[in-house]
PDB file of C-alpha atoms and ligand atoms in Angstrom:
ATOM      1  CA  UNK A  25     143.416 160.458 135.263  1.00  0.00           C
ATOM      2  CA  UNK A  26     146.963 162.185 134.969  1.00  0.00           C
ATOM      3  CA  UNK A  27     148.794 163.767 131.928  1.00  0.00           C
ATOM      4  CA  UNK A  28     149.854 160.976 130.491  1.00  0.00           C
ATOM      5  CA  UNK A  29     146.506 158.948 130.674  1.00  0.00           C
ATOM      6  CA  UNK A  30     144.570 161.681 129.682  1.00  0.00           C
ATOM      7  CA  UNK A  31     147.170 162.855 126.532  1.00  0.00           C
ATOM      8  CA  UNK A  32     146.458 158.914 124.957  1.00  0.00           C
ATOM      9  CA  UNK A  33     142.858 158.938 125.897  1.00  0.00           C
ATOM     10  CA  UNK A  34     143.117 161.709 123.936  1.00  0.00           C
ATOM     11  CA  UNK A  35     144.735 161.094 120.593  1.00  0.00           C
ATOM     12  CA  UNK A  36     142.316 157.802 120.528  1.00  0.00           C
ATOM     13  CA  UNK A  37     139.815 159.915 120.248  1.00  0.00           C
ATOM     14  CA  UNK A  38     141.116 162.034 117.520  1.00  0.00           C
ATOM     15  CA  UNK A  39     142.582 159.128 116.131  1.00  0.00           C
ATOM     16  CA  UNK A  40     139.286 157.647 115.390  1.00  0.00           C
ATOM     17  CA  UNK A  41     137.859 161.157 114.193  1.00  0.00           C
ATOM     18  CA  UNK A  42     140.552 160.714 111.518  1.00  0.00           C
ATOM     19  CA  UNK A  43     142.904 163.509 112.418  1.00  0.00           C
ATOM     20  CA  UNK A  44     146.192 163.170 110.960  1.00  0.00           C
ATOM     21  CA  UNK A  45     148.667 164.116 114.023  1.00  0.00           C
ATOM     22  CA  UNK A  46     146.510 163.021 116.870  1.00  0.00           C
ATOM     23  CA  UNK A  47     149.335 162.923 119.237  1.00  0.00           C
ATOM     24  CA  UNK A  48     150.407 166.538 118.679  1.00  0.00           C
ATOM     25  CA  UNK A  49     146.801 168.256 118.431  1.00  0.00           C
ATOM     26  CA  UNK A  50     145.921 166.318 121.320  1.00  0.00           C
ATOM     27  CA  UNK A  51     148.757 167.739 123.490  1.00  0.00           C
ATOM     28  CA  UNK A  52     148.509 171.254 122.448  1.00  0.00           C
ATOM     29  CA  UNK A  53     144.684 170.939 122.366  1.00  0.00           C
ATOM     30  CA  UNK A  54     144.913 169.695 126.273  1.00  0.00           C
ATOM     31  CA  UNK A  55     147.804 172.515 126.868  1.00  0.00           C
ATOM     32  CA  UNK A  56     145.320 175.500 125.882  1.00  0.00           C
ATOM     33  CA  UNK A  57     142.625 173.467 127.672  1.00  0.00           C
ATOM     34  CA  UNK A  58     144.503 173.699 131.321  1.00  0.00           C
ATOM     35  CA  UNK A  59     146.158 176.676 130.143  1.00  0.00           C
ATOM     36  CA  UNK A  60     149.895 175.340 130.344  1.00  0.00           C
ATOM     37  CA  UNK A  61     152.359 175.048 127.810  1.00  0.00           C
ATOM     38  CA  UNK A  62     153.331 171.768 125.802  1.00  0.00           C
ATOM     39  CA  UNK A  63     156.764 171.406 127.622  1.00  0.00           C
ATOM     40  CA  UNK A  64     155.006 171.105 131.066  1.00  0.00           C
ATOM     41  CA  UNK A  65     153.023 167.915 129.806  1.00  0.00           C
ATOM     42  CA  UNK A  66     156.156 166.166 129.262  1.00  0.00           C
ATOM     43  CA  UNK A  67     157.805 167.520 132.328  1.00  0.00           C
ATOM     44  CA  UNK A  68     154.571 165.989 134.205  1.00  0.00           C
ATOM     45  CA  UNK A  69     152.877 162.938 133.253  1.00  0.00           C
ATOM     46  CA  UNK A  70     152.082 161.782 136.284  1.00  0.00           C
ATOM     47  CA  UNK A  71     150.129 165.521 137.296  1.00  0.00           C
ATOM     48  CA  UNK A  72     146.200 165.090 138.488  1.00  0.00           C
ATOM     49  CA  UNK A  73     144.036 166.793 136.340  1.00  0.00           C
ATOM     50  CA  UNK A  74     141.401 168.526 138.237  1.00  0.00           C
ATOM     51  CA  UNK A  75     137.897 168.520 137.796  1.00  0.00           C
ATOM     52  CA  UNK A  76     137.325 171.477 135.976  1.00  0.00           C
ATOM     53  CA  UNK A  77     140.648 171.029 133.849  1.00  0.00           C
ATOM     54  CA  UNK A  78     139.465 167.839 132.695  1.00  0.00           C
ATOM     55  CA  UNK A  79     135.827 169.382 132.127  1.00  0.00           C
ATOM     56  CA  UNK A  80     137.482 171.652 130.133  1.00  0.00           C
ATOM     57  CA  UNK A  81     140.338 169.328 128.259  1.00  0.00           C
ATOM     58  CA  UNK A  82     137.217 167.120 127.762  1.00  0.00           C
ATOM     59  CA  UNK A  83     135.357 169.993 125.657  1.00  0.00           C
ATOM     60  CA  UNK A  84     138.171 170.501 123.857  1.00  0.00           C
ATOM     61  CA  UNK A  85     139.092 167.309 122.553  1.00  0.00           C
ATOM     62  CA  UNK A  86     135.305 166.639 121.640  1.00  0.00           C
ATOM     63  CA  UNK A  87     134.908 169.894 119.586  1.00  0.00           C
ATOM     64  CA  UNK A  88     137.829 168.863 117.683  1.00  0.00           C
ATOM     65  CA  UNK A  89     136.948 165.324 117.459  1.00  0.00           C
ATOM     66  CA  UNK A  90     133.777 166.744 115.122  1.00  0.00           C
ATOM     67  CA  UNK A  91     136.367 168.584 112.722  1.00  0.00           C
ATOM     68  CA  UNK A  92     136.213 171.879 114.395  1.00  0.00           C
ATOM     69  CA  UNK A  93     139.399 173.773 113.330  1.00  0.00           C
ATOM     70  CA  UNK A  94     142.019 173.408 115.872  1.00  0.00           C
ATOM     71  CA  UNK A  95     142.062 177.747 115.657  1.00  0.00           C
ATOM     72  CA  UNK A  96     138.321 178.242 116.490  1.00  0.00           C
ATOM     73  CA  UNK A  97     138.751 176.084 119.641  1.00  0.00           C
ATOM     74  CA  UNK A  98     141.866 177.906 120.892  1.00  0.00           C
ATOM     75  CA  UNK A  99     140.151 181.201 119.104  1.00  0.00           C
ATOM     76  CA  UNK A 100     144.210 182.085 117.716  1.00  0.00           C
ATOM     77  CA  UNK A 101     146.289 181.810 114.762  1.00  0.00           C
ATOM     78  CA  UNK A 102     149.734 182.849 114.252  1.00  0.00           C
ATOM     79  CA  UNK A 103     149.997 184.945 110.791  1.00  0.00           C
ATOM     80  CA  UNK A 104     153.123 186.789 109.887  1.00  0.00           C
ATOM     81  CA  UNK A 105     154.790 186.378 113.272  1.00  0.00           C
ATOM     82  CA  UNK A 106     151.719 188.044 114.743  1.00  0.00           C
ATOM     83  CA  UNK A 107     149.107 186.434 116.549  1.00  0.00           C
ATOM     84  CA  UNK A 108     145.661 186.841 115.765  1.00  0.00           C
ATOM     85  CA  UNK A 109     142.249 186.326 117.745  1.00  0.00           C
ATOM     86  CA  UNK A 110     139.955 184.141 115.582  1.00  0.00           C
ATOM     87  CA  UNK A 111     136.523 182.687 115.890  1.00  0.00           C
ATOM     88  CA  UNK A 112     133.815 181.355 112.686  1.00  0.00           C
ATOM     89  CA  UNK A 113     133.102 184.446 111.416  1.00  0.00           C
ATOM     90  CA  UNK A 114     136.477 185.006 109.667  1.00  0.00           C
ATOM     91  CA  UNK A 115     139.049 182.621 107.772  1.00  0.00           C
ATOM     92  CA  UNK A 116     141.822 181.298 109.602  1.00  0.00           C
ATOM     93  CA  UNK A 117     144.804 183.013 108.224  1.00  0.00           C
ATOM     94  CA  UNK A 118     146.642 180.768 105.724  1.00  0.00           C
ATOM     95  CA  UNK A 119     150.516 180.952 105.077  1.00  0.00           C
ATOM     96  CA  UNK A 120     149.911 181.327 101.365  1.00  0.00           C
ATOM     97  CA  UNK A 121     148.379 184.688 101.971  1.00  0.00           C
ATOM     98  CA  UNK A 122     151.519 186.058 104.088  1.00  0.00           C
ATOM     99  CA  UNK A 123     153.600 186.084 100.107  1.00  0.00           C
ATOM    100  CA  UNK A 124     150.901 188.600  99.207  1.00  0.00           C
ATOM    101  CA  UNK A 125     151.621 190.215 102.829  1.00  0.00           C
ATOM    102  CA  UNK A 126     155.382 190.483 101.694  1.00  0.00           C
ATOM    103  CA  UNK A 127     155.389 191.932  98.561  1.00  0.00           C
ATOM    104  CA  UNK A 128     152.960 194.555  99.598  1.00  0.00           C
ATOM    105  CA  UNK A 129     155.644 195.898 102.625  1.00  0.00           C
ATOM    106  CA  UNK A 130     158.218 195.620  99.769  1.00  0.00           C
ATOM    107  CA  UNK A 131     155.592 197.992  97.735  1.00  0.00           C
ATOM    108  CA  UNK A 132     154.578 200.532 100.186  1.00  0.00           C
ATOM    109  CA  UNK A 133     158.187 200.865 102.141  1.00  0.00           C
ATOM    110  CA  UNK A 134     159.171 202.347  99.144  1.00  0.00           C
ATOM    111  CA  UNK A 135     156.515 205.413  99.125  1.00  0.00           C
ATOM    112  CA  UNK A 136     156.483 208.457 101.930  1.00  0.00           C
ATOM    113  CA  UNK A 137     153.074 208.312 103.054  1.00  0.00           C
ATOM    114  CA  UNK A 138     151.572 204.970 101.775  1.00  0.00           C
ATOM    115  CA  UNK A 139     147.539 204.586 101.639  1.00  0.00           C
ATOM    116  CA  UNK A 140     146.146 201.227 100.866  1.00  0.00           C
ATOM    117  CA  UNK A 141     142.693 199.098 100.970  1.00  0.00           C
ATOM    118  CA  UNK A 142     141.839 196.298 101.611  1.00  0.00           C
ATOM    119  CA  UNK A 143     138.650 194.178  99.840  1.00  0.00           C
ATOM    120  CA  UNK A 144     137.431 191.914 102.531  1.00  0.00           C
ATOM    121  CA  UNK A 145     139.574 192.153 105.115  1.00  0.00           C
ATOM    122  CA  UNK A 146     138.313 188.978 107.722  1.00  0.00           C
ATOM    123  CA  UNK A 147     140.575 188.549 110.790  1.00  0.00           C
ATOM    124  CA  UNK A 148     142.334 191.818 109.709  1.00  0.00           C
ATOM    125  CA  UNK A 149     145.680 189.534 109.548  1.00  0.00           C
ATOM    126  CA  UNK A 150     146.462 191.182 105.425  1.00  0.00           C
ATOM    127  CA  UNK A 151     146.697 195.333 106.731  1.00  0.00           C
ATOM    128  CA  UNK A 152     147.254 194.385 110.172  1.00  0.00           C
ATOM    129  CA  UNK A 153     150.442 192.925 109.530  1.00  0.00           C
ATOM    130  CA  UNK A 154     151.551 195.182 106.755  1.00  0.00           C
ATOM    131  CA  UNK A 155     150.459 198.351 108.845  1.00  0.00           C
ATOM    132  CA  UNK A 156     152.477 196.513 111.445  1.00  0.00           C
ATOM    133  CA  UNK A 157     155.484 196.338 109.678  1.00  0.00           C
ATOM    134  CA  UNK A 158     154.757 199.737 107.732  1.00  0.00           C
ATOM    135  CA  UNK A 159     155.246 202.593 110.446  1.00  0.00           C
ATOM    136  CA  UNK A 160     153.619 205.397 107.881  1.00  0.00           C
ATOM    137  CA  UNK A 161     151.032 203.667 106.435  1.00  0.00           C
ATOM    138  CA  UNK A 162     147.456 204.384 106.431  1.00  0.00           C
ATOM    139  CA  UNK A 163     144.378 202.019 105.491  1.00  0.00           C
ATOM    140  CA  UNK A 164     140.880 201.842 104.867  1.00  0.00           C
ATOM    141  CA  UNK A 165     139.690 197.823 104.842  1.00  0.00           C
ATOM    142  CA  UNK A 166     136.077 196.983 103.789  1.00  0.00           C
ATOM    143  CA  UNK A 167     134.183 193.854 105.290  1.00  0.00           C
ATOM    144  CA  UNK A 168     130.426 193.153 104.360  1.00  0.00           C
ATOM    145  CA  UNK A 169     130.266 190.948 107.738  1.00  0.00           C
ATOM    146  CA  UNK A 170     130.040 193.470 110.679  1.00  0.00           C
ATOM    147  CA  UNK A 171     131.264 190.042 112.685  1.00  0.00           C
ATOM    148  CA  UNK A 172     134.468 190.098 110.979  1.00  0.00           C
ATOM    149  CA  UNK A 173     134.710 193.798 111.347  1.00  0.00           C
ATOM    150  CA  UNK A 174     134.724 193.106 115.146  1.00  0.00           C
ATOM    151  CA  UNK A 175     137.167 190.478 115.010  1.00  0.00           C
ATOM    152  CA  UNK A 176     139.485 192.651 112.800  1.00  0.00           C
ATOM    153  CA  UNK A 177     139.021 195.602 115.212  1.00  0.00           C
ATOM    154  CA  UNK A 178     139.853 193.606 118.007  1.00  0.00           C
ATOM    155  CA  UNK A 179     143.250 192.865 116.173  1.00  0.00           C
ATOM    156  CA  UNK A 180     143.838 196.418 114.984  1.00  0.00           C
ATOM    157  CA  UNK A 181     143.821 196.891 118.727  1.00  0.00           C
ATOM    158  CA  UNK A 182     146.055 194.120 119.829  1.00  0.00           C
ATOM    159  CA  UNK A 183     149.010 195.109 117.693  1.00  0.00           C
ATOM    160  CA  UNK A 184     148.206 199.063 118.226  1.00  0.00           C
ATOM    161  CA  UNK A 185     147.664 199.825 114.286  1.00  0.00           C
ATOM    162  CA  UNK A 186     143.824 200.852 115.267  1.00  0.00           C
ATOM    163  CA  UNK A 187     144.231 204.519 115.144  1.00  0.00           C
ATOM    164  CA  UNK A 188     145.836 203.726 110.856  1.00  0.00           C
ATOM    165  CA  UNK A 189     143.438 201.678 109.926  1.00  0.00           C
ATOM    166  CA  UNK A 190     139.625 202.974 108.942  1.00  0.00           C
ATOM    167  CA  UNK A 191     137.133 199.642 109.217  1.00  0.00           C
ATOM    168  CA  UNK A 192     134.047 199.635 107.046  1.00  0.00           C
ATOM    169  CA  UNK A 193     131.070 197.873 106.470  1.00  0.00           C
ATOM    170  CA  UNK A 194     131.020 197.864 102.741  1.00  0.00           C
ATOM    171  CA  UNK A 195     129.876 195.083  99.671  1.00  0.00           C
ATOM    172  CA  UNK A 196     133.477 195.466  98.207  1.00  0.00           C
ATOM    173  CA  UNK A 197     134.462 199.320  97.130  1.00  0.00           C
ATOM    174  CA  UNK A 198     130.702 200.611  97.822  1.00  0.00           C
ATOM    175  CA  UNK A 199     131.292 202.670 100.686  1.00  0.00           C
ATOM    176  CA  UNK A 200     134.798 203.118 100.464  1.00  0.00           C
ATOM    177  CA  UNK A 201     136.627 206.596 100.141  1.00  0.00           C
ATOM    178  CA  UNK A 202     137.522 206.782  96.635  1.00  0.00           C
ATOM    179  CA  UNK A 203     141.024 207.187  97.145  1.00  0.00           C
ATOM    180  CA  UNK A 204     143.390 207.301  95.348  1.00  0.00           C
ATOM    181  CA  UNK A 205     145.201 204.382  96.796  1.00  0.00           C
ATOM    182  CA  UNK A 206     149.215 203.031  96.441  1.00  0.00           C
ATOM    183  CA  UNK A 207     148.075 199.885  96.564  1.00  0.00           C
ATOM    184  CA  UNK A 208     144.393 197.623  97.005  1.00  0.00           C
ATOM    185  CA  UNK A 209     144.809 194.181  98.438  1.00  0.00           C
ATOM    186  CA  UNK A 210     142.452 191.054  98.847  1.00  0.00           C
ATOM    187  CA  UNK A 211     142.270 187.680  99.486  1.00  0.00           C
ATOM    188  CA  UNK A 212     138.455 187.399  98.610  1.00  0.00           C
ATOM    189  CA  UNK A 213     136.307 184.726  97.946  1.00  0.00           C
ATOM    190  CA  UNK A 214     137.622 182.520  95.359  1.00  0.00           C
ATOM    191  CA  UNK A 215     136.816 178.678  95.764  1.00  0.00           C
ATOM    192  CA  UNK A 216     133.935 178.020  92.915  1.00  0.00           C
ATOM    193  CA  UNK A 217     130.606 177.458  94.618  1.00  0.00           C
ATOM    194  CA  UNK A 218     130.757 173.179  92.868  1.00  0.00           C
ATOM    195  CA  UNK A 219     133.951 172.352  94.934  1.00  0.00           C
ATOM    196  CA  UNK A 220     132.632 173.285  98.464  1.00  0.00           C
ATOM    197  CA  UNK A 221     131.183 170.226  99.170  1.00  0.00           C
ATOM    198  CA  UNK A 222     134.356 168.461  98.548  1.00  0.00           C
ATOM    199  CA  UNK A 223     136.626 170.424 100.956  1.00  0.00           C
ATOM    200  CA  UNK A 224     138.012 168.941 103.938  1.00  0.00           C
ATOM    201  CA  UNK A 225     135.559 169.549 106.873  1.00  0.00           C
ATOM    202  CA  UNK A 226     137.270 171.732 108.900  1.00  0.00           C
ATOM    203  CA  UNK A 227     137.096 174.245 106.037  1.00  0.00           C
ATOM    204  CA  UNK A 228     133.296 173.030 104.531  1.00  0.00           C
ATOM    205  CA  UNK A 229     131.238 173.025 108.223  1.00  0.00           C
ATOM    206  CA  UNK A 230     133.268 175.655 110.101  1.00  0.00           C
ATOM    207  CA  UNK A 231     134.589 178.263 108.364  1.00  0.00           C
ATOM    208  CA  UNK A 232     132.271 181.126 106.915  1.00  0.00           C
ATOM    209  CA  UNK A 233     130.992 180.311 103.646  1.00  0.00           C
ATOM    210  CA  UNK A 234     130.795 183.950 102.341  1.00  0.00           C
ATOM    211  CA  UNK A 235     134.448 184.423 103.052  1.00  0.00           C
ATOM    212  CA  UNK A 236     135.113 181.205 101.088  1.00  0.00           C
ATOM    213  CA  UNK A 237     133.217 181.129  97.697  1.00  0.00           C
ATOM    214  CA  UNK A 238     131.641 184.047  95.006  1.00  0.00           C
ATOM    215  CA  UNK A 239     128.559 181.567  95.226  1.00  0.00           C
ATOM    216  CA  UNK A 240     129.203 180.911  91.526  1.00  0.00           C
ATOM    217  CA  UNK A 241     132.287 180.452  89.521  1.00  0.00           C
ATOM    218  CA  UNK A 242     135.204 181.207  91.865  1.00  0.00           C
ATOM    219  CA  UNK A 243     135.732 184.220  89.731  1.00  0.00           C
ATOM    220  CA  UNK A 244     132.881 186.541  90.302  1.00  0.00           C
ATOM    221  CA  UNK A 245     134.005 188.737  92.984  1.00  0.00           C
ATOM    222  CA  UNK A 246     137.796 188.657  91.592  1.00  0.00           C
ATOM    223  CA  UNK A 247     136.365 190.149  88.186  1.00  0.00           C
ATOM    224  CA  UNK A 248     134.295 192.683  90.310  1.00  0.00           C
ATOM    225  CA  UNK A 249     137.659 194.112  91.950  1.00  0.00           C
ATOM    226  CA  UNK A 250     139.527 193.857  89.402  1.00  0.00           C
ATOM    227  CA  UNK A 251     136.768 196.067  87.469  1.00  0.00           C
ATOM    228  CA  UNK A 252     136.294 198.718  90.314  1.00  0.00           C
ATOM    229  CA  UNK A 253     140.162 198.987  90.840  1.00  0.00           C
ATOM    230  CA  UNK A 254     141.346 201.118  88.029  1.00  0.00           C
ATOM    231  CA  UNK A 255     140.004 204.650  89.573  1.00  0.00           C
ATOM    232  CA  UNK A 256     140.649 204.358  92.980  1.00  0.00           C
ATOM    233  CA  UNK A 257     144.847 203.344  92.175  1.00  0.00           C
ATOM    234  CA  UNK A 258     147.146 205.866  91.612  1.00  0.00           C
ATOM    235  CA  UNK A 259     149.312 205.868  88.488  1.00  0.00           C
ATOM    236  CA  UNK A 260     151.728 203.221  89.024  1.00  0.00           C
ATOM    237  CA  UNK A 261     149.747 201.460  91.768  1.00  0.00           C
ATOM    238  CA  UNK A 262     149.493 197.970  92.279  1.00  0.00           C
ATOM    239  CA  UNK A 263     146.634 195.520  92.521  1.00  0.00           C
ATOM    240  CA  UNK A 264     147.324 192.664  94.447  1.00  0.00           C
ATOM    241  CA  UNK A 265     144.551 189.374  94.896  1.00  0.00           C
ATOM    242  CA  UNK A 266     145.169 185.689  95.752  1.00  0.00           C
ATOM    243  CA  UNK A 267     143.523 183.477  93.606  1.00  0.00           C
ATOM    244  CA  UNK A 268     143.072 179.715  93.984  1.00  0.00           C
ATOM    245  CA  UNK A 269     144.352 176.862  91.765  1.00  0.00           C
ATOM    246  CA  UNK A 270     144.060 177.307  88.050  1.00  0.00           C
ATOM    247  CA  UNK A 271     142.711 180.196  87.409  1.00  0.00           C
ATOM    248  CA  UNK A 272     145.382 182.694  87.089  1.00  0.00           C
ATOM    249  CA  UNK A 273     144.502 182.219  83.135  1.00  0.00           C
ATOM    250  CA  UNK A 274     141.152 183.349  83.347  1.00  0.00           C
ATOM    251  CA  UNK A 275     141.939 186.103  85.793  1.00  0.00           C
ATOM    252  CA  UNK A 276     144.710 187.542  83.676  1.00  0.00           C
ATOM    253  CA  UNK A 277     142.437 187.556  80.934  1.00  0.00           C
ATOM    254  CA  UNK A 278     140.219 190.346  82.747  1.00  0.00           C
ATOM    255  CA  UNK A 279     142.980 193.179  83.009  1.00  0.00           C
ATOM    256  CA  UNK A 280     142.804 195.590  80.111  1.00  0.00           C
ATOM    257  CA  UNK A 281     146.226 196.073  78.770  1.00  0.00           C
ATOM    258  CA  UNK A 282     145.320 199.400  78.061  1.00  0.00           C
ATOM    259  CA  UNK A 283     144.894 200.148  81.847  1.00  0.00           C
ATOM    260  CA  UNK A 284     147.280 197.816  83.212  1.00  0.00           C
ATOM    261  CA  UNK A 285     151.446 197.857  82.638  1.00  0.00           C
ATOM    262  CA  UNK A 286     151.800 194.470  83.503  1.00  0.00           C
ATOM    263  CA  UNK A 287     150.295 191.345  85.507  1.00  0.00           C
ATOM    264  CA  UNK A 288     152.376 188.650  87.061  1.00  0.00           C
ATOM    265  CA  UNK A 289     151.764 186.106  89.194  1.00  0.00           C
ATOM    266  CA  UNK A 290     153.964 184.336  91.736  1.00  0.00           C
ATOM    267  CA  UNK A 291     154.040 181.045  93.054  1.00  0.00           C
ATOM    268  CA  UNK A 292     153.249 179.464  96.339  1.00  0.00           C
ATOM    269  CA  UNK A 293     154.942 176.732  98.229  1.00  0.00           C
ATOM    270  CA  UNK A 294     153.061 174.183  96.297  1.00  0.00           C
ATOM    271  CA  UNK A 295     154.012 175.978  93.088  1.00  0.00           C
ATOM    272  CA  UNK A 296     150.422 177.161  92.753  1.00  0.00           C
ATOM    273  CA  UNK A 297     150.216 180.637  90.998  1.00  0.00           C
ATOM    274  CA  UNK A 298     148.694 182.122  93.766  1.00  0.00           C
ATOM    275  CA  UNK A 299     149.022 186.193  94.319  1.00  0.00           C
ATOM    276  CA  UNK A 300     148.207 187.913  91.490  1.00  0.00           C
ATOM    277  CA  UNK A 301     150.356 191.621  91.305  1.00  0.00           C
ATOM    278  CA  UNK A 302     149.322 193.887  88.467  1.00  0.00           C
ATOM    279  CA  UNK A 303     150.804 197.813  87.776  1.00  0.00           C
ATOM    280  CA  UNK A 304     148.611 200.443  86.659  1.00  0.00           C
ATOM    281  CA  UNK A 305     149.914 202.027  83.680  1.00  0.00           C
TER     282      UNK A 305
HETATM  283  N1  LIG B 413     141.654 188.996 104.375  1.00  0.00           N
HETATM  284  C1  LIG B 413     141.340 187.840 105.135  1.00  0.00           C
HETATM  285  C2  LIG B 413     142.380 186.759 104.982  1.00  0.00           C
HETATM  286  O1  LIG B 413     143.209 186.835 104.115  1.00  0.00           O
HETATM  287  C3  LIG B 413     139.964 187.310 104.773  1.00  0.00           C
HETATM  288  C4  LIG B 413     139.933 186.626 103.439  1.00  0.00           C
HETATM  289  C5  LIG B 413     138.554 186.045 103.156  1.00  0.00           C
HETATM  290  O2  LIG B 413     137.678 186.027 104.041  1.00  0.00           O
HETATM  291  N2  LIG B 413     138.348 185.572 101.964  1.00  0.00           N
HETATM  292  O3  LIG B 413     142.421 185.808 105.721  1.00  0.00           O
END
């Protein structure tokens, strides 16, 4: 088959698998596959796969056809202009999490010689790209997966932060260096353990379960940082979490004012309170 045959054989398939572009993940699934970029499919419809291309464009489309995130197959996702190596045992970076990315630069620009943590850190993309965009900072960034360690050392390496950023295996801050800390970020578990069986397949079969959900409420493991953050920030430090929808109530019901200067929340695209930023007092 050429290009052109094998780019609508292919969004049939996907098609049918009810993907919603099948045209477009077909074409950039079948790029990666033969290692060529979109622009030379359309420059080439009439170009003869070979064999082992279309053994390979053939895996490709079938792992997505059974709801395998586009980013696992390719093993990338772009986060913060940066691009990131991926595979099941971490979250695909999401664009909601790059606000919290932002306002934490804003934060620790500001300071001489910032030093922040990070609770869970997955693919690394949270204090990869703010040690990235943060000459002087330093980090310490906690996983309890030693897969997603890997991963997140692999990315430390790609964008040449490894030698600023300490990776540890740790259940949140248990074997963390006290600190103090400018600033501790995470984007931890947070979906409540009723809704995962409703999620979209991509997210419910593929992506790690541990990094998804507390097991129980949603709320478990935010309450646990938010509880363990106190001594380990400086005066005047922040804490900053992403939560999911509706439950910035509940969460800012677990700072003590008497700890805490304030607690705000800011909005994703969807107008979802979503990153939670709170100032020790
Ligand atoms: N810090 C990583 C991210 O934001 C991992 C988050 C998680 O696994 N819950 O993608």
């Amino acid at each position: 088959m050429n290009l052109a045959d094998e780019l609508a054989a292919a969004a049939d398939r996907l098609e049918a698998s009810g993907i919603s572009e099948p045209r477009r993940e077909a074409s950039s699934l079948i790029a990666n596959a033969i290692g060529r970029d979109r622009v030379f499919l359309v420059a080439h419809p009439e170009y003869i796969l070979t064999e082992r291309e279309a053994v390979a464009v053939d895996e490709f489309i079938s792992r997505r056809s059974a709801r395998e995130p586009f980013q696992y197959i390719v093993g990338r996702q772009e986060f913060y202009a940066l691009d990131f190596l991926v595979n099941p045992s971490v979250l695909i970076p999401r664009p909601e999490t790059e606000l919290l990315v932002e306002r934490a630069i804003d934060h620790l620009r500001k300071i001489e010689e910032p030093r922040f943590c990070e609770i869970g850190v997955g693919s690394g993309c949270i204090s990869i790209s703010v040690l990235s965009n943060v000459p002087n900072a330093t980090a310490v960034a906690a996983d309890i997966s030693e897969a997603a360690l890997a991963v997140a050392a692999a990315n430390a390496q790609r964008h040449n932060v490894i030698d600023r950023l300490e990776l540890i295996r740790s259940d949140l801050f248990d074997g963390l260096p006290r600190g103090p800390y400018h600033a501790i970020l995470s984007n931890p578990p947070y979906i409540p353990s009723n809704e995962i069986a409703g999620l979209q397949p991509e997210v419910r079969d593929f992506e790690p379960v541990n990094a998804l959900t507390d097991g129980s409420s949603g709320i478990e493991i935010l309450r646990r940082i938010i509880h363990g953050t106190p001594e380990r920030l400086i005066e005047g430090g922040l804490l900053m979490l992403e939560i999911g929808a509706g439950q910035f109530e509940i969460v800012d019901r677990i700072f003590d004012r008497s700890i805490w200067r304030s607690v705000d929340v800011i909005l994703d695209l969807q107008q979802i309170p979503r990153t939670v930023i709170a100032i020790k007092k």
